[in-house]
Coordinates of C-alpha atoms and ligand atoms in Angstrom, one line a residue:
Chain A
M1 CA 65.0 23.1 1.4
E2 CA 63.7 21.0 -1.4
F3 CA 65.6 21.6 -4.6
E4 CA 64.0 21.3 -7.9
F5 CA 66.2 21.0 -10.9
P6 CA 65.3 23.9 -13.2
T7 CA 63.2 23.0 -16.3
P8 CA 63.6 25.0 -19.4
L9 CA 61.1 27.8 -20.1
T10 CA 61.5 27.0 -23.7
T11 CA 59.0 24.1 -23.8
V12 CA 58.9 23.2 -27.5
P13 CA 61.6 20.7 -28.6
S14 CA 63.5 21.9 -31.7
T15 CA 62.4 18.7 -33.4
A16 CA 59.3 20.7 -34.3
N17 CA 61.6 22.4 -36.8
K18 CA 62.2 20.2 -39.8
T19 CA 65.6 21.4 -41.0
G20 CA 65.6 18.8 -43.8
V21 CA 64.1 21.4 -46.0
W22 CA 67.5 23.2 -46.1
R23 CA 69.0 20.3 -48.0
T24 CA 70.6 20.8 -51.5
F25 CA 72.3 17.4 -51.5
R26 CA 71.0 14.2 -50.1
P27 CA 73.2 11.5 -48.5
V28 CA 72.0 8.0 -49.5
I29 CA 73.4 5.0 -47.8
N30 CA 74.4 2.1 -50.0
Y31 CA 73.6 -0.7 -47.6
E32 CA 75.4 -3.3 -49.7
K33 CA 78.7 -1.5 -48.8
C34 CA 77.9 -0.4 -45.3
I35 CA 79.9 -2.3 -42.6
R36 CA 78.0 -0.7 -39.7
C37 CA 80.9 0.9 -38.1
Y38 CA 78.8 3.9 -37.0
I39 CA 81.4 6.5 -38.0
C40 CA 78.7 8.5 -39.8
W41 CA 76.5 8.5 -36.7
K42 CA 79.4 9.7 -34.6
F43 CA 80.1 12.8 -36.8
C44 CA 76.6 14.0 -37.7
P45 CA 76.2 17.5 -36.2
E46 CA 72.4 17.5 -36.1
P47 CA 72.3 14.5 -35.1
A48 CA 70.2 13.0 -37.9
I49 CA 71.4 9.4 -38.0
S50 CA 70.0 6.7 -35.8
F51 CA 70.1 3.0 -35.2
V52 CA 67.5 0.5 -36.5
P53 CA 67.3 -3.3 -36.1
G54 CA 70.0 -5.1 -38.2
D55 CA 67.7 -7.0 -40.5
K56 CA 65.8 -3.9 -41.7
Y57 CA 68.4 -3.3 -44.5
P58 CA 70.7 -5.5 -46.6
A59 CA 74.3 -5.9 -45.7
P60 CA 77.6 -6.9 -47.4
S61 CA 77.2 -10.3 -45.8
E62 CA 75.0 -12.4 -43.5
A63 CA 77.3 -11.7 -40.5
F64 CA 76.7 -7.9 -40.6
L65 CA 72.9 -8.4 -40.2
K66 CA 73.5 -9.2 -36.5
R67 CA 74.7 -5.6 -36.0
D68 CA 72.1 -2.8 -35.9
A69 CA 72.0 -0.7 -39.1
V70 CA 72.2 3.1 -39.4
E71 CA 69.4 5.1 -40.9
I72 CA 69.3 8.8 -42.0
N73 CA 66.4 10.9 -40.8
Y74 CA 65.7 13.2 -43.8
D75 CA 63.4 15.4 -41.7
Y76 CA 66.5 16.8 -40.1
C77 CA 69.5 16.0 -42.3
K78 CA 70.7 19.3 -43.7
G79 CA 72.9 17.6 -46.3
C80 CA 76.3 18.8 -45.0
G81 CA 78.0 15.7 -46.4
I82 CA 80.2 15.0 -43.4
C83 CA 78.9 11.4 -43.3
A84 CA 79.7 10.8 -46.9
N85 CA 83.1 12.3 -46.5
E86 CA 84.0 10.3 -43.4
C87 CA 82.6 6.9 -44.3
P88 CA 85.6 4.6 -44.6
K89 CA 83.8 2.4 -47.2
G90 CA 82.5 5.2 -49.5
A91 CA 79.1 3.7 -48.8
I92 CA 77.2 7.0 -48.8
D93 CA 76.3 8.6 -52.1
F94 CA 75.7 12.3 -52.2
V95 CA 73.1 13.3 -54.8
L96 CA 71.4 16.5 -55.8
E97 CA 67.9 16.9 -54.3
R98 CA 65.2 16.9 -56.9
G99 CA 62.4 17.8 -54.5
D100 CA 60.5 14.6 -55.3
G101 CA 61.9 12.7 -52.3
Q102 CA 64.0 10.4 -54.4
Chain B
M1 CA 73.5 -5.4 -31.3
R2 CA 75.9 -2.5 -31.5
N3 CA 79.0 -1.0 -29.9
T4 CA 79.7 2.7 -30.2
T5 CA 82.9 4.5 -29.2
I6 CA 81.1 7.4 -27.6
P7 CA 77.9 7.4 -25.4
E8 CA 74.6 6.9 -27.2
E9 CA 72.6 9.3 -25.1
E10 CA 71.8 12.5 -26.8
Y11 CA 71.1 15.7 -25.0
M12 CA 71.1 17.9 -28.1
L13 CA 68.0 17.5 -30.3
P14 CA 67.9 17.8 -34.1
G15 CA 66.0 20.8 -35.6
H16 CA 68.5 23.3 -34.3
V17 CA 69.6 26.1 -36.7
A18 CA 73.4 25.8 -36.8
C19 CA 74.9 26.0 -40.3
L20 CA 75.5 22.8 -42.3
G21 CA 78.5 21.0 -40.9
C22 CA 78.8 23.2 -37.8
G23 CA 81.7 22.2 -35.6
A24 CA 80.3 24.1 -32.6
A25 CA 77.1 22.0 -32.8
L26 CA 79.1 18.8 -32.8
A27 CA 81.2 20.1 -29.9
M28 CA 78.1 20.6 -27.8
R29 CA 76.6 17.2 -28.8
Y30 CA 79.8 15.5 -27.5
A31 CA 80.2 17.7 -24.3
L32 CA 76.7 16.9 -23.1
K33 CA 77.2 13.2 -23.8
A34 CA 80.1 13.4 -21.4
L35 CA 78.3 15.5 -18.7
G36 CA 74.8 14.1 -18.8
K37 CA 71.4 15.3 -17.6
K38 CA 72.4 17.0 -14.4
T39 CA 74.2 19.9 -16.0
I40 CA 73.4 23.6 -16.2
V41 CA 74.9 25.4 -19.2
S42 CA 75.4 29.2 -19.5
V43 CA 76.0 30.7 -22.9
P44 CA 76.8 34.4 -23.8
A45 CA 76.2 36.1 -27.1
C46 CA 77.8 33.9 -29.8
C47 CA 76.6 31.4 -32.4
W48 CA 75.4 29.1 -29.7
A49 CA 73.0 31.8 -28.5
V50 CA 71.3 31.4 -31.9
I51 CA 71.7 27.7 -32.6
P52 CA 68.9 26.5 -30.2
G53 CA 66.3 28.6 -32.2
V54 CA 64.0 31.3 -31.0
Y55 CA 61.5 31.1 -28.1
P56 CA 59.7 28.8 -27.4
Y57 CA 62.1 26.3 -29.0
R58 CA 64.8 24.4 -27.1
T59 CA 67.5 22.1 -28.5
L60 CA 69.2 21.2 -25.3
E61 CA 67.7 18.7 -22.8
V62 CA 69.4 20.6 -20.0
P63 CA 68.8 24.1 -18.6
L64 CA 70.5 26.8 -20.6
L65 CA 71.0 30.3 -19.1
Y66 CA 71.7 33.1 -21.6
T67 CA 74.0 35.8 -20.4
A68 CA 75.8 38.9 -21.8
F69 CA 78.8 38.7 -24.0
E70 CA 81.5 39.5 -21.5
V71 CA 80.2 37.7 -18.3
T72 CA 80.2 33.9 -18.8
G73 CA 82.8 33.5 -16.1
A74 CA 80.7 35.6 -13.7
A75 CA 77.5 33.8 -14.6
I76 CA 78.8 30.3 -13.9
S77 CA 80.4 31.5 -10.7
G78 CA 76.9 32.7 -9.6
I79 CA 75.1 29.6 -10.6
R80 CA 77.6 27.4 -8.7
E81 CA 77.5 29.5 -5.6
A82 CA 73.7 29.5 -5.6
L83 CA 73.8 25.7 -5.9
E84 CA 76.2 25.5 -3.0
V85 CA 73.7 27.6 -0.8
L86 CA 71.0 25.1 -1.8
G87 CA 73.3 22.2 -0.9
Q88 CA 73.4 20.8 -4.4
D89 CA 76.8 19.4 -5.2
D90 CA 76.0 16.9 -7.8
V91 CA 75.1 19.3 -10.5
T92 CA 77.7 20.2 -13.2
V93 CA 78.0 23.8 -14.2
M94 CA 79.4 24.6 -17.6
G95 CA 80.1 27.9 -19.2
W96 CA 80.1 27.7 -23.0
A97 CA 81.5 30.7 -24.8
G98 CA 83.1 31.4 -28.2
D99 CA 86.7 32.5 -28.8
G100 CA 85.7 36.2 -29.0
G101 CA 83.6 35.8 -25.8
T102 CA 86.6 34.2 -24.1
A103 CA 89.9 35.4 -25.5
D104 CA 88.7 39.0 -25.9
I105 CA 85.7 40.5 -24.2
G106 CA 85.2 37.7 -21.5
I107 CA 88.8 37.3 -20.4
Q108 CA 88.5 39.2 -17.1
A109 CA 85.3 37.3 -16.1
L110 CA 87.0 34.0 -17.0
S111 CA 90.2 34.9 -15.1
G112 CA 88.3 35.9 -12.1
A113 CA 86.1 32.8 -12.0
M114 CA 89.2 30.6 -12.3
E115 CA 91.1 32.5 -9.6
R116 CA 88.2 32.3 -7.2
E117 CA 88.3 28.6 -7.7
H118 CA 84.6 28.0 -8.3
N119 CA 83.8 24.4 -9.1
V120 CA 82.9 25.0 -12.7
I121 CA 83.9 23.9 -16.2
Y122 CA 84.6 26.7 -18.7
V123 CA 84.6 25.7 -22.4
M124 CA 85.9 28.0 -25.1
Y125 CA 84.6 26.6 -28.4
D126 CA 87.0 28.0 -30.9
N127 CA 85.9 28.8 -34.4
E128 CA 88.6 31.3 -34.7
A129 CA 86.6 34.5 -35.3
Y130 CA 83.3 36.3 -34.4
M131 CA 81.1 34.1 -36.5
N132 CA 77.7 35.0 -35.2
T133 CA 78.1 38.6 -36.4
G134 CA 79.7 37.8 -39.7
V135 CA 83.4 36.6 -39.4
Q136 CA 85.2 39.5 -37.7
R137 CA 88.7 38.9 -36.4
S138 CA 89.2 37.8 -32.7
G139 CA 92.3 37.4 -30.6
A140 CA 92.1 33.7 -31.3
T141 CA 92.0 34.1 -35.1
P142 CA 95.3 32.5 -36.4
F143 CA 98.1 34.4 -38.1
G144 CA 97.5 34.7 -41.8
A145 CA 93.7 34.4 -41.9
W146 CA 91.3 36.4 -43.9
T147 CA 88.2 37.8 -42.0
T148 CA 85.8 40.6 -42.8
T149 CA 87.9 43.0 -40.6
T150 CA 91.2 41.6 -42.0
P151 CA 90.0 41.7 -45.6
V152 CA 93.2 41.0 -47.7
G153 CA 92.5 42.8 -50.9
K154 CA 95.3 44.7 -52.7
L155 CA 96.7 45.9 -49.4
R156 CA 96.8 42.3 -48.1
I157 CA 95.4 43.1 -44.7
Y158 CA 95.2 39.6 -43.5
K159 CA 95.6 38.9 -39.8
K160 CA 99.2 39.7 -38.9
E161 CA 99.1 38.9 -35.2
R162 CA 99.5 35.4 -33.6
K163 CA 96.7 33.5 -32.0
K164 CA 96.2 34.3 -28.3
P165 CA 97.2 31.2 -26.3
V166 CA 94.3 31.2 -23.9
A167 CA 94.9 27.7 -22.6
E168 CA 98.5 28.7 -21.7
M169 CA 97.2 31.8 -19.9
M170 CA 95.0 29.5 -17.8
V171 CA 98.0 27.2 -17.1
A172 CA 100.1 30.3 -16.0
Q173 CA 97.2 31.2 -13.7
G174 CA 97.5 27.9 -12.0
V175 CA 94.1 26.4 -13.1
P176 CA 94.3 22.8 -11.9
Y177 CA 92.9 21.2 -15.1
V178 CA 93.4 22.7 -18.5
A179 CA 92.9 20.8 -21.7
T180 CA 92.6 21.2 -25.5
A181 CA 90.1 19.1 -27.5
N182 CA 88.9 18.7 -31.0
I183 CA 85.7 17.6 -32.7
A184 CA 87.6 15.1 -34.9
Y185 CA 88.6 13.3 -31.7
P186 CA 85.3 12.9 -29.9
E187 CA 86.5 10.0 -27.6
D188 CA 89.4 12.2 -26.3
L189 CA 87.0 15.2 -26.0
I190 CA 84.5 13.2 -24.0
R191 CA 87.2 11.7 -21.7
K192 CA 88.5 15.2 -20.9
L193 CA 85.0 16.5 -20.1
R194 CA 84.3 13.5 -17.9
K195 CA 87.5 14.1 -16.1
A196 CA 86.6 17.8 -15.6
K197 CA 83.3 16.7 -14.3
E198 CA 84.8 14.4 -11.7
M199 CA 87.4 17.0 -10.5
K200 CA 86.5 19.7 -7.9
G201 CA 87.5 23.2 -8.6
P202 CA 88.0 25.3 -11.8
K203 CA 88.5 23.6 -15.1
F204 CA 89.2 25.1 -18.6
I205 CA 88.8 23.3 -21.9
H206 CA 89.6 24.7 -25.3
I207 CA 87.7 23.0 -28.1
Y208 CA 88.7 23.4 -31.8
A209 CA 85.4 23.7 -33.8
T210 CA 85.5 24.0 -37.6
C211 CA 83.3 26.8 -39.0
P212 CA 82.7 26.0 -42.7
T213 CA 80.8 29.3 -43.3
G214 CA 83.5 31.5 -41.8
W215 CA 86.5 29.6 -43.0
R216 CA 85.3 29.4 -46.6
V217 CA 85.3 25.6 -46.8
P218 CA 82.7 23.1 -48.0
P219 CA 80.7 21.8 -45.0
N220 CA 81.6 18.1 -45.7
K221 CA 85.2 18.9 -44.8
T222 CA 84.5 19.8 -41.2
I223 CA 86.1 16.7 -39.7
E224 CA 88.8 16.3 -42.3
I225 CA 90.1 19.8 -41.5
A226 CA 89.9 19.4 -37.8
K227 CA 91.8 16.1 -38.0
L228 CA 94.5 17.8 -40.1
A229 CA 94.8 20.6 -37.5
V230 CA 96.1 17.9 -35.1
Q231 CA 98.2 16.0 -37.6
T232 CA 99.9 19.1 -38.8
R233 CA 100.4 20.2 -35.1
V234 CA 98.6 23.5 -35.7
F235 CA 96.3 22.6 -32.9
P236 CA 98.0 20.1 -30.5
L237 CA 95.9 17.9 -28.2
Y238 CA 97.2 18.1 -24.7
E239 CA 96.1 18.4 -21.0
V240 CA 97.7 20.0 -18.0
E241 CA 96.9 18.6 -14.6
N242 CA 98.2 20.6 -11.7
G243 CA 100.8 22.1 -13.9
V244 CA 102.1 18.9 -15.5
Y245 CA 101.7 18.6 -19.3
K246 CA 100.7 15.5 -21.2
I247 CA 100.5 15.6 -25.0
N248 CA 97.7 13.2 -26.0
V249 CA 98.5 12.9 -29.7
K250 CA 102.0 12.9 -31.1
P251 CA 101.7 12.6 -34.9
K252 CA 104.4 10.2 -36.1
E253 CA 105.1 12.0 -39.3
R254 CA 105.2 15.7 -39.8
V255 CA 102.3 16.6 -42.1
P256 CA 103.1 19.9 -43.8
V257 CA 101.0 22.9 -42.6
R258 CA 100.5 23.7 -46.3
D259 CA 98.1 20.7 -46.5
Y260 CA 95.9 22.3 -43.8
L261 CA 96.1 25.9 -45.1
R262 CA 95.5 25.1 -48.8
M263 CA 92.2 23.4 -48.0
Q264 CA 90.7 26.7 -46.6
G265 CA 89.4 29.8 -48.4
R266 CA 90.4 32.0 -45.5
F267 CA 94.1 31.2 -46.2
R268 CA 93.9 31.2 -50.0
H269 CA 95.8 34.5 -50.5
L270 CA 99.0 33.3 -48.7
T271 CA 102.2 33.1 -50.7
E272 CA 104.5 30.1 -50.4
E273 CA 106.8 32.3 -48.3
E274 CA 104.0 33.1 -45.9
V275 CA 103.1 29.4 -45.7
E276 CA 106.7 28.6 -44.8
L277 CA 106.6 31.3 -42.1
I278 CA 103.5 29.7 -40.6
Q279 CA 105.3 26.3 -40.8
K280 CA 108.2 27.8 -38.8
M281 CA 105.8 29.2 -36.1
V282 CA 104.0 25.8 -35.8
D283 CA 107.3 23.9 -35.5
E284 CA 108.5 26.4 -32.9
E285 CA 105.3 26.1 -30.8
W286 CA 105.4 22.2 -31.0
E287 CA 109.1 22.2 -29.8
K288 CA 108.1 24.4 -26.9
L289 CA 105.2 22.1 -26.0
L290 CA 107.5 19.1 -26.1
L291 CA 109.9 20.9 -23.7
K292 CA 107.1 21.9 -21.4
E293 CA 106.0 18.3 -21.2
E294 CA 109.5 17.1 -20.4
M295 CA 110.2 19.9 -17.9
T296 CA 107.0 19.7 -15.9
N297 CA 107.2 15.9 -15.7
R298 CA 110.8 16.2 -14.4
V299 CA 109.9 18.8 -11.8
R300 CA 107.1 16.6 -10.6
K301 CA 109.4 13.6 -10.2
E302 CA 112.1 15.5 -8.3
Ligands
TPP401 C1 78.8 43.7 -25.4 C2 78.5 43.2 -26.7 N1 79.2 43.5 -27.8 C3 79.0 43.0 -29.0 C4 77.9 42.1 -29.2 C5 77.6 41.5 -30.6 N2 78.0 40.2 -30.7 C6 77.2 39.1 -30.5 S1 77.8 37.6 -30.8 C7 79.3 38.4 -31.3 C8 80.5 37.5 -31.7 C9 80.8 36.3 -30.9 O1 82.0 35.7 -31.3 P1 82.5 34.5 -30.6 O2 82.5 34.7 -29.1 O3 83.8 34.1 -31.2 O4 81.4 33.3 -30.8 P2 80.9 32.8 -32.3 O5 79.8 33.7 -32.7 O6 82.1 32.8 -33.2 O7 80.5 31.4 -32.0 C10 79.3 39.7 -31.1 C11 80.4 40.7 -31.5 C12 77.2 41.8 -28.0 N3 76.2 40.9 -28.1 N4 77.5 42.3 -26.8
SF4_402 S1 80.3 5.2 -41.9 FE1 79.8 4.1 -43.8 S2 80.3 1.9 -43.3 FE2 80.2 3.0 -41.3 S3 78.1 2.8 -40.6 FE3 78.1 4.7 -41.7 S4 77.6 4.2 -43.9 FE4 78.1 2.3 -42.8
SF4_403 S1 74.6 14.9 -44.6 FE1 75.3 15.9 -42.6 S2 73.3 16.3 -41.6 FE2 72.8 14.7 -43.2 S3 73.1 12.7 -42.1 FE3 75.1 13.2 -43.1 S4 76.3 14.2 -41.5 FE4 74.1 14.3 -40.8
MG404 MG1 84.1 32.5 -32.6

């Protein structure tokens, strides 16, 4: 008998639900301090941190530019602050949302 | 160029509705990284029944079968046996239940599924209370904790009973692979789930999952608290393969349990004497665990 791996009945990916509107505090990466260790990416429960080409953002030195950078997706980041708390370089500021996207 | 210490593939999408800093959401993210696409998950009533959102939303990229609160063990037994009939042996079946759904109401279905030796993984994600319904005490709530059914107040009705040792119950039952894991140690967690996937037969994994909402802690402390649970030996990381114990993390220095308790609102009412009492309980359990490791390794050698 041919077996078909079941596909979910729930067809709409949750990405349609922009949980970023929940946010009270906004994590902001200070790229001058970020050593691209990816610890924040590892511990984000959404997940709302992804990788982008290394030269998209500044880095502490030239050498770091070879490594991909991390970027926070504010459409989904709920502002839990885990990334800011776990970053070994204290490179993530945690600031009150002002509703103006800044 | 990049190198990550855990797999990059994601099978859990953002946009789910777990609370800020949810440890249970992180636990699922890691578990599916370990198991991959060919996995069927079954979830009973618990926070994880709500986290994916309402119909027609989905947050997992694998099939998810909802079941009643008490029957996760039976549900995964049925899924596995149906797959056997269809000749599918390369699909992983994982039951994913809370501590209430495991230690309390689901314990008989779990025990039966393990005893019948179905080829399944049962995960108890442990946020140490009935969180989905508003922080009621479970058998896995630790001694000393406030919950809404152990409300402290003037009468100091905090939980006076010790945490039910579900992993030890599974070892006693002879389950061939039993392990504890923790969201602050994702590499270890993923290694254990991969091992469980490779092994045939019943597997039980107990995952510590911080709940900022129910524990009365700020959400940014989720990982810090989970790490302290291991460093203070409140929640030791170990695995038991065919009855032989291996402790995965042996903290070099003894971090006082006080550091762990004092970070959390649910333990705020405890006096220094009560903190000392909990320290004694933790020390005693750790000593026992060390002896179990020594004893079972000796028996294997002989
Ligand atoms: C038979 C039955 N009794 C009670 C409930 C209500 N209920 C739904 S979820 C839940 C608590 C689940 O606690 P736990 O298993 O620890 O998972 P958590 O919500 O903490 O993740 C309860 C009591 C139910 N759905 N079914
Ligand atoms: S944890 Fe800090 S240093 Fe590491 S990648 Fe994230 S922001 Fe950069
Ligand atoms: S604040 Fe929380 S949700 Fe937002 S990026 Fe950091 S870890 Fe992820
Ligand atoms: Mg629970």
